Coordinates of C-alpha atoms in Angstrom, one line a residue:
Chain A
M1 CA 0.2 0.1 0.1
E2 CA 1.3 3.4 -0.9
R3 CA 0.6 4.9 2.7
K4 CA 3.0 2.9 4.6
T5 CA 6.0 5.4 3.7
P6 CA 8.7 5.8 6.1
K7 CA 7.0 8.9 7.4
Y8 CA 3.6 6.8 7.9
L9 CA 5.4 3.8 10.1
F10 CA 7.5 6.7 12.2
W11 CA 4.5 8.9 13.3
R12 CA 2.0 5.2 14.0
R13 CA 4.8 4.1 16.2
F14 CA 5.6 7.4 17.9
T15 CA 1.6 8.2 18.6
K16 CA 1.3 4.9 19.6
N17 CA 3.8 5.2 22.6
G18 CA 2.1 6.3 25.6
L19 CA 5.1 8.4 27.2
A20 CA 6.8 9.8 24.1
V21 CA 3.2 11.4 23.1
C22 CA 3.1 12.9 26.9
G23 CA 6.5 14.3 26.6
S24 CA 5.4 16.0 23.3
I25 CA 2.2 17.4 25.4
I26 CA 4.7 18.5 28.0
V27 CA 6.6 20.1 25.5
I28 CA 3.7 21.8 23.3
L29 CA 2.5 22.8 26.5
L30 CA 5.6 24.5 27.2
F31 CA 5.8 26.1 24.0
F32 CA 3.2 28.1 24.4
V33 CA 3.7 29.8 28.3
A34 CA 7.0 30.9 27.2
A35 CA 4.9 32.7 24.2
F36 CA 1.8 34.0 25.8
A37 CA 3.9 34.8 29.2
P38 CA 2.7 38.6 29.3
S39 CA -0.8 37.4 29.4
I40 CA -1.0 34.6 31.3
S41 CA 1.1 35.6 33.8
P42 CA -0.6 37.2 36.5
Y43 CA 1.4 39.3 38.1
D44 CA 4.4 41.7 36.2
P45 CA 7.6 39.5 37.5
G46 CA 9.5 42.4 38.1
Q47 CA 7.1 44.1 40.5
I48 CA 8.6 44.7 43.7
N49 CA 5.9 44.6 46.9
I50 CA 7.6 44.5 50.3
K51 CA 5.0 44.7 52.2
D52 CA 4.3 41.1 50.3
M53 CA 7.6 39.8 50.9
L54 CA 8.1 35.9 51.7
Q55 CA 4.1 34.7 52.1
P56 CA 3.2 31.6 51.6
P57 CA 0.7 30.1 48.6
S58 CA -2.9 31.7 48.7
R59 CA -5.2 32.6 46.6
Y60 CA -3.8 35.9 45.6
H61 CA -0.3 34.8 45.1
L62 CA -1.0 31.2 44.1
L63 CA 2.5 29.7 44.5
G64 CA 3.3 32.7 47.3
T65 CA 6.4 35.3 47.3
D66 CA 9.9 35.8 47.0
Q67 CA 11.8 38.3 49.0
L68 CA 11.4 40.8 47.5
G69 CA 7.2 39.7 47.1
R70 CA 7.3 38.8 43.5
D71 CA 4.6 37.0 42.4
V72 CA 7.1 33.2 42.4
L73 CA 4.1 32.1 39.4
S74 CA 5.0 34.8 37.8
R75 CA 8.6 35.0 37.8
M76 CA 8.2 31.4 36.8
I77 CA 6.0 31.8 33.7
W78 CA 8.8 34.4 32.2
G79 CA 11.7 31.5 33.4
S80 CA 10.4 29.3 31.2
R81 CA 12.1 32.0 28.3
I82 CA 15.0 31.3 30.0
S83 CA 15.4 27.7 30.2
L84 CA 13.4 27.4 26.4
M85 CA 16.5 29.8 25.1
V86 CA 19.1 28.2 26.8
G87 CA 18.4 25.1 25.8
F88 CA 17.8 25.7 22.6
V89 CA 20.4 28.0 21.7
A90 CA 22.9 26.0 23.5
V91 CA 21.9 22.5 21.4
G92 CA 22.2 24.6 17.9
I93 CA 25.3 25.4 18.8
A94 CA 26.6 21.8 19.6
T95 CA 24.6 20.7 16.9
V96 CA 26.1 22.6 14.2
I97 CA 29.6 22.4 15.6
G98 CA 29.5 18.3 16.1
A99 CA 27.8 17.7 12.9
F100 CA 30.1 19.6 10.8
L101 CA 33.5 18.4 12.8
G102 CA 31.3 14.7 12.6
A103 CA 31.3 15.1 8.7
L104 CA 34.8 16.3 8.8
A105 CA 36.3 13.2 10.1
G106 CA 33.6 10.3 8.6
Y107 CA 34.3 11.5 5.3
Y108 CA 37.7 12.1 5.0
G109 CA 39.3 9.9 7.5
K110 CA 43.0 9.9 7.7
W111 CA 44.6 12.1 9.4
I112 CA 41.7 14.7 9.5
D113 CA 39.8 12.0 11.8
T114 CA 42.6 11.6 14.4
V115 CA 42.5 14.9 14.7
I116 CA 39.1 15.9 15.8
M117 CA 39.1 12.6 17.0
R118 CA 41.7 12.9 19.3
F119 CA 40.3 16.6 20.2
V120 CA 36.5 14.3 21.3
D121 CA 38.4 12.2 23.5
I122 CA 40.5 15.5 25.2
M123 CA 37.1 17.3 25.5
L124 CA 35.4 14.4 27.2
C125 CA 38.6 14.0 29.5
F126 CA 37.2 16.9 31.0
P127 CA 34.6 16.7 34.5
A128 CA 31.9 19.4 31.5
F129 CA 30.4 21.5 34.6
F130 CA 34.7 22.5 35.4
L131 CA 34.9 23.7 32.2
I132 CA 31.4 25.4 31.9
L133 CA 31.8 26.8 35.7
A134 CA 35.5 28.7 34.5
V135 CA 34.7 29.8 31.4
I136 CA 31.9 31.6 32.2
A137 CA 32.3 33.1 34.9
I138 CA 35.6 34.2 33.0
L139 CA 33.8 36.0 30.5
E140 CA 31.4 37.2 32.4
P141 CA 27.4 35.6 33.4
T142 CA 25.3 37.0 30.7
I143 CA 22.7 34.8 29.5
W144 CA 24.8 34.6 26.2
N145 CA 27.4 33.5 27.7
V146 CA 25.7 31.0 29.1
M147 CA 24.1 29.2 26.0
V148 CA 27.3 29.8 24.1
V149 CA 29.3 28.1 26.9
I150 CA 26.5 24.9 27.2
G151 CA 27.3 24.8 23.8
L152 CA 30.9 24.9 22.6
T153 CA 31.6 21.9 25.7
S154 CA 28.5 19.7 25.0
W155 CA 28.8 19.4 21.1
M156 CA 31.2 15.9 20.9
G157 CA 28.5 13.3 21.4
V158 CA 27.2 14.4 18.4
T159 CA 30.7 14.5 17.0
R160 CA 30.7 11.3 17.6
L161 CA 27.5 10.1 16.1
V162 CA 27.8 11.9 13.0
R163 CA 31.0 10.0 11.8
A164 CA 29.9 6.7 12.8
E165 CA 26.7 7.5 10.5
F166 CA 29.2 9.1 7.6
L167 CA 31.6 6.2 7.7
S168 CA 28.9 3.8 6.8
L169 CA 27.1 5.8 4.5
R170 CA 30.4 7.0 2.6
E171 CA 31.1 3.3 0.6
R172 CA 27.2 3.6 -0.1
D173 CA 26.3 3.3 -3.8
F174 CA 24.6 6.8 -4.2
V175 CA 27.0 8.6 -2.6
K176 CA 29.6 5.9 -4.8
A177 CA 27.2 7.9 -8.0
A178 CA 27.3 11.1 -6.5
Q179 CA 31.1 11.0 -6.5
A180 CA 31.5 9.2 -9.7
I181 CA 29.4 12.1 -11.7
G182 CA 31.6 14.8 -10.2
S183 CA 30.2 16.0 -7.7
K184 CA 31.8 18.4 -5.0
D185 CA 32.7 17.2 -1.9
V186 CA 30.9 20.4 -0.4
R187 CA 27.5 18.9 -1.9
V188 CA 27.9 14.8 -1.7
I189 CA 28.5 16.0 2.9
F190 CA 25.7 18.2 2.8
L191 CA 23.6 17.0 0.2
H192 CA 24.0 13.5 0.0
I193 CA 25.3 12.0 2.9
L194 CA 24.1 14.4 6.0
P195 CA 20.1 14.2 5.3
N196 CA 20.2 10.6 5.7
A197 CA 22.2 10.8 8.8
L198 CA 19.5 13.1 10.4
S199 CA 17.4 11.0 12.9
P200 CA 20.5 10.4 15.3
I201 CA 20.9 14.0 15.2
W202 CA 17.1 14.9 16.2
V203 CA 17.2 12.3 19.3
S204 CA 20.5 13.6 20.1
A205 CA 19.2 17.4 19.6
T206 CA 16.3 16.7 21.6
L207 CA 18.1 15.0 25.0
G208 CA 20.6 17.9 24.8
V209 CA 17.6 20.2 25.4
A210 CA 17.3 18.4 28.7
A211 CA 20.8 18.6 29.6
A212 CA 21.0 21.7 28.6
I213 CA 17.9 23.1 30.4
L214 CA 19.6 21.1 33.3
T215 CA 23.0 23.1 33.6
E216 CA 21.4 26.2 33.1
S217 CA 19.4 26.1 36.3
A218 CA 22.5 24.7 38.0
L219 CA 24.8 27.2 36.8
S220 CA 21.5 30.3 37.6
F221 CA 21.6 28.4 41.2
L222 CA 25.4 28.4 41.6
G223 CA 24.8 32.4 41.4
I224 CA 26.7 32.2 37.8
G225 CA 24.4 31.6 35.0
V226 CA 20.7 34.7 34.5
Q227 CA 21.4 37.1 36.8
P228 CA 19.0 38.7 38.7
P229 CA 16.6 40.5 38.4
T230 CA 16.2 38.3 35.2
P231 CA 13.7 35.3 36.1
S232 CA 15.4 32.1 36.0
W233 CA 13.9 28.9 37.0
G234 CA 17.2 28.6 39.3
N235 CA 17.9 31.3 40.4
I236 CA 14.9 31.4 42.0
L237 CA 15.6 28.0 43.6
T238 CA 18.9 30.0 44.7
A239 CA 16.3 32.2 46.8
G240 CA 14.6 29.1 48.1
K241 CA 18.3 28.0 49.7
D242 CA 18.8 31.6 51.0
N243 CA 15.1 31.7 52.5
I244 CA 15.4 27.6 53.4
E245 CA 14.1 27.4 56.8
I246 CA 11.0 29.5 56.1
A247 CA 9.7 29.5 52.6
W248 CA 9.9 26.3 51.3
W249 CA 7.6 26.9 48.4
L250 CA 10.4 29.1 46.8
S251 CA 12.7 25.5 46.3
L252 CA 10.1 23.5 45.3
Y253 CA 8.2 24.8 43.1
P254 CA 10.6 26.3 40.2
G255 CA 12.7 22.4 41.4
L256 CA 9.4 21.0 40.0
A257 CA 9.2 23.1 37.1
I258 CA 12.5 22.3 35.7
L259 CA 12.0 18.3 36.2
I260 CA 8.7 18.2 34.3
T261 CA 10.6 19.9 31.2
V262 CA 14.0 18.1 31.6
L263 CA 11.1 15.0 31.5
G264 CA 9.4 15.8 28.5
Y265 CA 12.2 16.4 26.0
N266 CA 13.7 12.9 27.4
L267 CA 10.7 11.0 27.4
L268 CA 9.9 13.0 23.3
G269 CA 13.7 12.3 22.7
E270 CA 13.4 8.7 23.8
G271 CA 10.0 8.8 21.5
I272 CA 11.2 9.1 18.6
R273 CA 14.4 7.0 18.9
D274 CA 11.5 4.1 19.5
A275 CA 10.1 5.3 16.8
I276 CA 12.9 6.0 14.3
D277 CA 13.9 2.0 14.6
P278 CA 12.6 0.2 17.1
R279 CA 14.8 -2.5 17.3
L280 CA 17.2 -0.2 19.7
K281 CA 13.9 0.1 22.2
T282 CA 15.1 -0.8 25.8
Chain B
M1 CA 49.1 -7.7 29.9
F2 CA 52.1 -6.0 30.8
H3 CA 52.2 -5.3 26.6
Y4 CA 48.6 -3.9 26.8
L5 CA 49.5 -1.5 30.5
L6 CA 52.2 -0.5 28.4
K7 CA 50.2 0.3 25.1
R8 CA 47.3 2.5 27.3
L9 CA 49.9 4.4 28.8
A10 CA 51.8 5.6 25.8
S11 CA 47.9 6.7 24.6
M12 CA 47.5 8.6 27.0
V13 CA 50.4 10.8 26.5
P14 CA 49.3 13.0 23.9
L15 CA 45.7 13.5 25.6
L16 CA 47.8 14.2 28.6
F17 CA 49.0 17.0 26.5
G18 CA 46.4 18.2 25.0
I19 CA 44.5 18.4 28.3
T20 CA 46.4 20.8 29.7
L21 CA 47.0 22.5 27.0
V22 CA 43.3 23.5 26.7
S23 CA 43.0 24.4 30.9
F24 CA 45.6 27.3 29.9
M25 CA 44.0 28.2 26.9
V26 CA 40.4 28.8 28.2
I27 CA 42.0 30.1 30.8
H28 CA 44.3 32.6 29.5
L29 CA 41.6 33.4 26.0
A30 CA 39.5 35.0 27.9
P31 CA 39.2 38.6 28.3
G32 CA 39.6 40.0 31.9
A33 CA 42.9 40.0 33.7
P34 CA 43.0 37.9 36.7
T35 CA 44.8 40.4 38.4
G36 CA 41.9 42.9 37.4
L37 CA 40.1 42.1 40.5
Q38 CA 42.6 44.0 42.5
T39 CA 43.6 46.4 40.0
D40 CA 40.0 47.6 38.1
L41 CA 38.3 48.9 42.1
N42 CA 41.2 50.9 42.8
P43 CA 41.0 54.0 41.2
R44 CA 44.1 55.6 42.3
I45 CA 46.4 52.2 40.7
T46 CA 49.2 53.5 38.1
A47 CA 50.1 52.1 35.1
E48 CA 53.7 50.9 36.7
A49 CA 51.4 49.1 39.7
R50 CA 49.5 47.5 37.5
A51 CA 52.8 46.0 35.4
R52 CA 54.6 45.4 38.6
L53 CA 51.9 43.1 40.1
E54 CA 51.8 42.0 36.1
A55 CA 55.4 40.9 36.5
I56 CA 55.0 39.5 39.6
Y57 CA 52.1 36.5 38.4
G58 CA 54.6 36.3 35.2
L59 CA 51.5 37.6 32.5
D60 CA 53.8 40.1 31.2
K61 CA 55.6 37.5 28.9
P62 CA 54.0 36.2 25.9
L63 CA 51.3 33.6 26.9
H64 CA 53.4 30.8 24.5
T65 CA 56.2 31.0 27.2
Q66 CA 53.7 30.7 30.1
Y67 CA 52.4 28.0 28.4
L68 CA 56.4 26.8 28.3
I69 CA 56.7 27.4 32.2
W70 CA 53.7 26.3 33.9
L71 CA 54.0 23.5 31.3
K72 CA 57.8 22.6 32.8
R73 CA 56.7 23.3 36.1
L74 CA 53.5 21.1 36.0
M75 CA 56.1 17.7 35.2
F76 CA 57.5 18.3 38.5
L77 CA 53.1 18.1 39.7
D78 CA 54.3 22.1 40.9
F79 CA 51.3 23.9 39.8
G80 CA 52.8 27.1 40.8
N81 CA 51.5 29.5 43.9
S82 CA 47.8 31.0 44.3
F83 CA 46.9 34.7 43.7
S84 CA 44.9 34.5 46.6
T85 CA 46.5 36.6 49.8
D86 CA 47.3 33.8 51.3
G87 CA 49.3 32.7 48.2
R88 CA 50.2 29.2 49.2
A89 CA 50.9 26.4 46.2
V90 CA 48.4 25.3 44.5
M91 CA 49.7 21.8 45.1
D92 CA 49.0 22.0 48.4
K93 CA 45.7 24.2 48.4
I94 CA 44.0 21.2 45.9
V95 CA 45.7 17.6 47.9
E96 CA 44.3 18.7 51.0
R97 CA 41.2 18.7 49.5
V98 CA 41.1 15.7 47.5
P99 CA 40.9 13.2 49.7
V100 CA 37.0 14.5 50.9
T101 CA 36.0 14.7 47.6
V102 CA 37.1 11.2 47.0
L103 CA 35.8 9.5 50.0
I104 CA 32.0 11.1 48.9
N105 CA 32.6 10.0 45.6
V106 CA 33.8 6.3 45.6
L107 CA 31.0 5.6 48.6
S108 CA 28.5 7.1 46.5
M109 CA 29.6 5.1 43.7
L110 CA 29.0 2.5 45.8
L111 CA 25.9 3.2 47.4
I112 CA 24.6 3.4 43.4
I113 CA 26.5 -0.1 42.7
L114 CA 25.2 -1.6 45.5
T115 CA 21.3 -0.2 45.2
A116 CA 21.6 0.1 41.3
I117 CA 22.6 -3.5 40.3
P118 CA 19.9 -5.7 42.1
I119 CA 17.6 -3.0 41.3
G120 CA 18.4 -3.6 37.3
V121 CA 18.4 -7.7 37.8
I122 CA 15.1 -7.6 39.8
S123 CA 13.4 -5.6 37.0
A124 CA 14.7 -7.6 33.8
R125 CA 14.1 -11.0 35.2
Y126 CA 10.0 -9.6 36.1
Q127 CA 9.9 -7.8 33.2
N128 CA 6.9 -5.8 32.7
S129 CA 5.7 -6.5 36.8
L130 CA 4.7 -3.6 39.4
F131 CA 8.6 -3.2 40.5
D132 CA 9.8 -3.3 37.0
K133 CA 7.0 -0.5 36.4
F134 CA 7.8 1.1 39.1
T135 CA 11.3 1.5 38.5
T136 CA 11.0 2.5 34.8
V137 CA 9.1 5.8 36.5
F138 CA 11.7 6.3 39.1
V139 CA 14.8 6.1 36.7
F140 CA 12.6 8.6 34.3
I141 CA 12.4 10.9 37.0
G142 CA 16.0 10.1 38.4
F143 CA 16.6 11.4 35.2
A144 CA 15.4 14.8 35.4
V145 CA 15.6 15.6 38.5
P146 CA 18.4 18.2 39.6
S147 CA 20.5 17.6 41.7
F148 CA 20.5 20.8 43.8
W149 CA 16.8 20.8 43.9
L150 CA 17.0 17.6 45.4
A151 CA 19.4 18.3 48.0
L152 CA 17.2 21.9 48.6
L153 CA 14.1 19.2 49.1
L154 CA 16.2 16.7 51.3
M155 CA 17.1 19.5 53.9
I156 CA 14.1 21.3 54.1
L157 CA 12.2 17.6 55.2
F158 CA 15.0 15.7 57.8
G159 CA 17.0 19.0 58.4
V160 CA 14.7 21.8 58.6
N161 CA 11.5 19.9 59.5
L162 CA 11.7 16.4 61.2
E163 CA 15.6 18.3 62.4
W164 CA 17.0 14.4 62.1
L165 CA 20.6 15.6 59.7
P166 CA 22.4 18.4 59.6
I167 CA 22.5 20.7 56.9
S168 CA 25.6 22.4 56.2
G169 CA 29.6 20.9 56.8
L170 CA 31.1 17.4 57.9
K171 CA 31.1 17.9 61.1
S172 CA 29.1 19.7 64.0
L173 CA 30.3 22.8 66.1
N174 CA 31.3 20.4 69.5
Y175 CA 32.4 17.7 67.3
E176 CA 35.7 17.7 69.6
Y177 CA 34.2 17.8 71.9
L178 CA 31.9 14.3 72.0
P179 CA 33.1 10.6 72.8
T180 CA 34.5 8.9 70.2
F181 CA 30.8 7.1 68.9
D182 CA 29.5 10.4 68.9
M183 CA 31.8 11.6 66.9
I184 CA 32.2 8.7 64.6
V185 CA 28.0 9.4 64.4
D186 CA 28.1 12.7 63.8
R187 CA 30.5 12.4 60.8
V188 CA 28.1 9.4 59.3
K189 CA 24.9 11.9 59.9
H190 CA 26.7 14.3 57.8
L191 CA 27.6 12.5 55.2
I192 CA 23.9 10.6 54.5
L193 CA 22.7 13.3 52.7
P194 CA 26.1 14.4 50.1
I195 CA 26.6 11.2 49.4
F196 CA 22.9 9.9 48.7
V197 CA 22.1 13.1 46.8
S198 CA 25.4 12.9 44.6
A199 CA 24.3 8.8 43.6
F200 CA 20.8 10.1 43.1
G201 CA 21.7 10.6 39.3
G202 CA 24.1 7.8 38.8
L203 CA 21.2 5.1 40.3
A204 CA 19.0 5.9 37.5
G205 CA 21.3 5.7 35.5
L206 CA 23.0 2.2 36.3
S207 CA 19.9 0.4 37.1
R208 CA 19.1 1.2 33.3
Y209 CA 21.8 0.0 32.1
T210 CA 21.8 -3.1 34.3
R211 CA 18.3 -3.9 33.4
S212 CA 19.0 -3.7 29.2
N213 CA 21.9 -5.6 29.5
M214 CA 20.6 -8.3 31.6
L215 CA 17.6 -8.8 29.1
E216 CA 19.7 -9.0 26.9
V217 CA 22.3 -11.8 28.7
I218 CA 18.3 -14.1 29.6
R219 CA 18.0 -14.0 26.0
Q220 CA 20.9 -16.1 24.9
D221 CA 21.2 -19.8 24.3
Y222 CA 23.9 -20.4 26.5
I223 CA 20.9 -19.2 29.6
M224 CA 18.6 -21.5 28.0
T225 CA 21.2 -24.3 28.7
A226 CA 21.6 -23.5 32.2
R227 CA 18.1 -23.4 32.5
S228 CA 17.3 -26.6 30.9
K229 CA 20.7 -28.5 32.7
G230 CA 17.8 -28.2 36.0
L231 CA 20.5 -25.3 37.5
K232 CA 17.8 -23.3 40.0
E233 CA 17.3 -20.3 39.1
R234 CA 19.2 -18.2 41.4
D235 CA 22.9 -19.9 39.7
V236 CA 20.9 -19.3 36.8
I237 CA 20.3 -15.7 37.2
F238 CA 23.5 -14.8 39.4
K239 CA 26.1 -17.0 38.1
H240 CA 25.3 -17.2 34.3
A241 CA 23.5 -14.1 33.6
L242 CA 24.5 -11.5 35.5
R243 CA 28.5 -12.2 35.6
N244 CA 28.0 -11.2 31.2
A245 CA 25.3 -8.7 31.8
L246 CA 28.1 -6.6 34.3
L247 CA 30.5 -6.7 32.0
P248 CA 30.2 -4.0 30.2
I249 CA 28.9 -1.6 33.4
V250 CA 33.0 -1.1 34.3
T251 CA 33.1 0.6 31.5
I252 CA 29.9 2.8 32.4
L253 CA 31.7 2.8 35.7
G254 CA 34.9 4.6 34.0
L255 CA 32.8 7.0 32.3
S256 CA 30.9 8.1 35.2
V257 CA 33.8 9.7 37.2
P258 CA 34.0 13.3 35.2
G259 CA 30.0 13.5 36.0
L260 CA 30.4 12.6 39.2
I261 CA 33.8 15.1 40.0
G262 CA 31.7 17.2 38.2
G263 CA 29.1 17.0 40.2
S264 CA 30.8 17.9 43.3
V265 CA 31.2 21.7 42.6
I266 CA 27.1 21.3 43.1
F267 CA 26.6 19.6 45.9
E268 CA 29.7 20.4 48.2
T269 CA 28.4 24.3 47.3
I270 CA 25.1 23.1 48.3
F271 CA 26.0 21.6 51.8
A272 CA 29.3 23.3 52.6
I273 CA 31.2 20.9 52.2
P274 CA 35.0 21.7 51.6
G275 CA 36.4 19.6 48.7
M276 CA 37.5 20.1 45.6
G277 CA 34.6 21.5 44.1
Q278 CA 34.1 24.2 46.9
L279 CA 37.7 25.1 46.1
F280 CA 37.0 25.2 42.5
Y281 CA 33.7 27.7 42.5
K282 CA 35.5 29.8 45.5
S283 CA 38.6 29.7 42.5
V284 CA 36.6 30.4 39.2
M285 CA 34.9 33.3 41.6
A286 CA 38.1 34.9 43.0
R287 CA 39.9 34.3 39.7
D288 CA 42.5 32.5 41.0
Y289 CA 44.2 31.0 37.7
P290 CA 46.5 28.6 38.9
V291 CA 44.1 27.2 41.1
V292 CA 41.4 26.8 38.9
M293 CA 44.2 25.3 35.9
G294 CA 45.5 23.2 38.7
I295 CA 41.6 22.0 39.4
L296 CA 41.1 21.6 35.5
V297 CA 44.8 19.7 34.5
I298 CA 43.4 17.3 38.1
G299 CA 40.1 16.5 37.6
A300 CA 41.1 15.5 33.8
V301 CA 43.9 13.2 34.4
L302 CA 41.2 11.6 37.8
T303 CA 39.0 10.6 34.4
L304 CA 42.0 9.4 32.5
L305 CA 42.8 7.6 35.3
G306 CA 39.0 6.2 35.7
N307 CA 39.1 5.1 32.3
L308 CA 42.0 3.6 32.7
I309 CA 41.7 1.2 35.4
A310 CA 37.7 0.5 33.7
D311 CA 39.3 -1.0 30.5
L312 CA 42.5 -2.7 32.7
S313 CA 39.3 -4.7 34.7
Y314 CA 37.4 -5.1 31.6
A315 CA 40.1 -6.8 29.8
L316 CA 41.0 -8.8 33.0
A317 CA 37.6 -9.5 33.0
D318 CA 36.6 -10.9 29.7
P319 CA 38.8 -13.9 28.5
R320 CA 37.6 -12.5 25.0
I321 CA 39.5 -9.3 24.5
K322 CA 42.8 -9.5 23.5
V323 CA 44.8 -7.7 25.3
A324 CA 48.3 -8.3 23.1

């Protein structure tokens, strides 16, 4: 039948997987929250109101207020923009670098491969969090630096994946044919091989968004990420730690938001992987 | 075996060299001089004083010269002196911090192994049972929980509300006056939360990995052979299946070393534990370049050693691997 294209099979497997559907719903909801933050947040996230400081959750402030009397729910809604942006920009950078280096290493082989893969080995030796911390603290902790540095320290996995794909694809007939009619290397790499190597890249990028969001929140929590007064889930948690004896709501809710978001991207990523190749299912 | 060890060691040399180069570049290519904290805040500082400060720290020389000087000292395990006011040798500062970090990481690694492997084995043996489903959910949550948030929640629950466990430091203020037994109890109480927090993420990962390995091994022919010759189910699982499923786990444990060391920054900062992670955090904030570079190098070398140990034990444990 005409309908049994790979795309159709992918969708059928994906939509049958309950966990993957849950993941996509979480991810889509988060997009809406971030996109409509100005209209859905009940208060201005920067509105300081000292006489309402550290109020527990109530009818007026559903998730309570922080040490400056700002509404926690509103700050969390605006914080979702930061998480989303960091996740996507960092992963974008890592994926472009990783795919490019992996393609070079896998396609050309020989010394190019050796040099690139040794560099990957070296980068993988560093505890990533050490490296990120060092660079961001020296560069000044702004949100752009956070995104760029997370991206620059997380491309190694993609490189390995893409290289492995290229190693097997470059021996295939369609590549040989393209080379035989005299296509330039750039054309063969980007128009013939890369499109066939995309599926593992999608999976690793989706899982990468989750990892980047976790890293950003940890950095902001340590005070080296997104700086107050810009709200991010991580820096609300810093306030939670400072008021740990009196204000549990400052610690509980932002972390829950991180947990659910990361869970959503992880479920989505694994769902895509299982739907692409059911044999890999664990 | 000896031959294999030599070969592995030789392959580490270029990696070590690369590690030093990256550590050096990362710190020195970034804008912002290490003397910045001392000079920028002082409006009356003269250009001459600034130059003198830079000369003291050797920052007036060209980059490659600085690197070579640093590298030469590194050969003798001399990381230079800290920029902080105490000016102590970096090596001394780091060495006194390493035992706490290693202790916590080793204990949490043990906790991971002792709990994750049985969990993985049981959920593989009883695939799709209630237990298996429960652990699958636990694993997904375990992957997604930010460790510092878990630490905060546990601190609120056990420290603030129940008052069972202390929430910071390694010992109580009155530690010196306690009888020996209470001293030990005090230590253990301070370590419970940090160890649990640093183990949590790895717990999820390893139990899932054990489960999928076991599932693969259980389908093998030799397991059917073991069953059909009438062995007890316990022997089949623990003697025949588990041994084979455990092999790749050795590699995973080696690969998890950088994550554990990196994570120490977070939980040592939260729990105020005077380990390598806390030293790193403080040095980064103070732009204490020699300490930062020293810890970057040592962290990476610990990772290399972790991988080496994993590879060696794999080669020892699996006769199929040709070590020559």
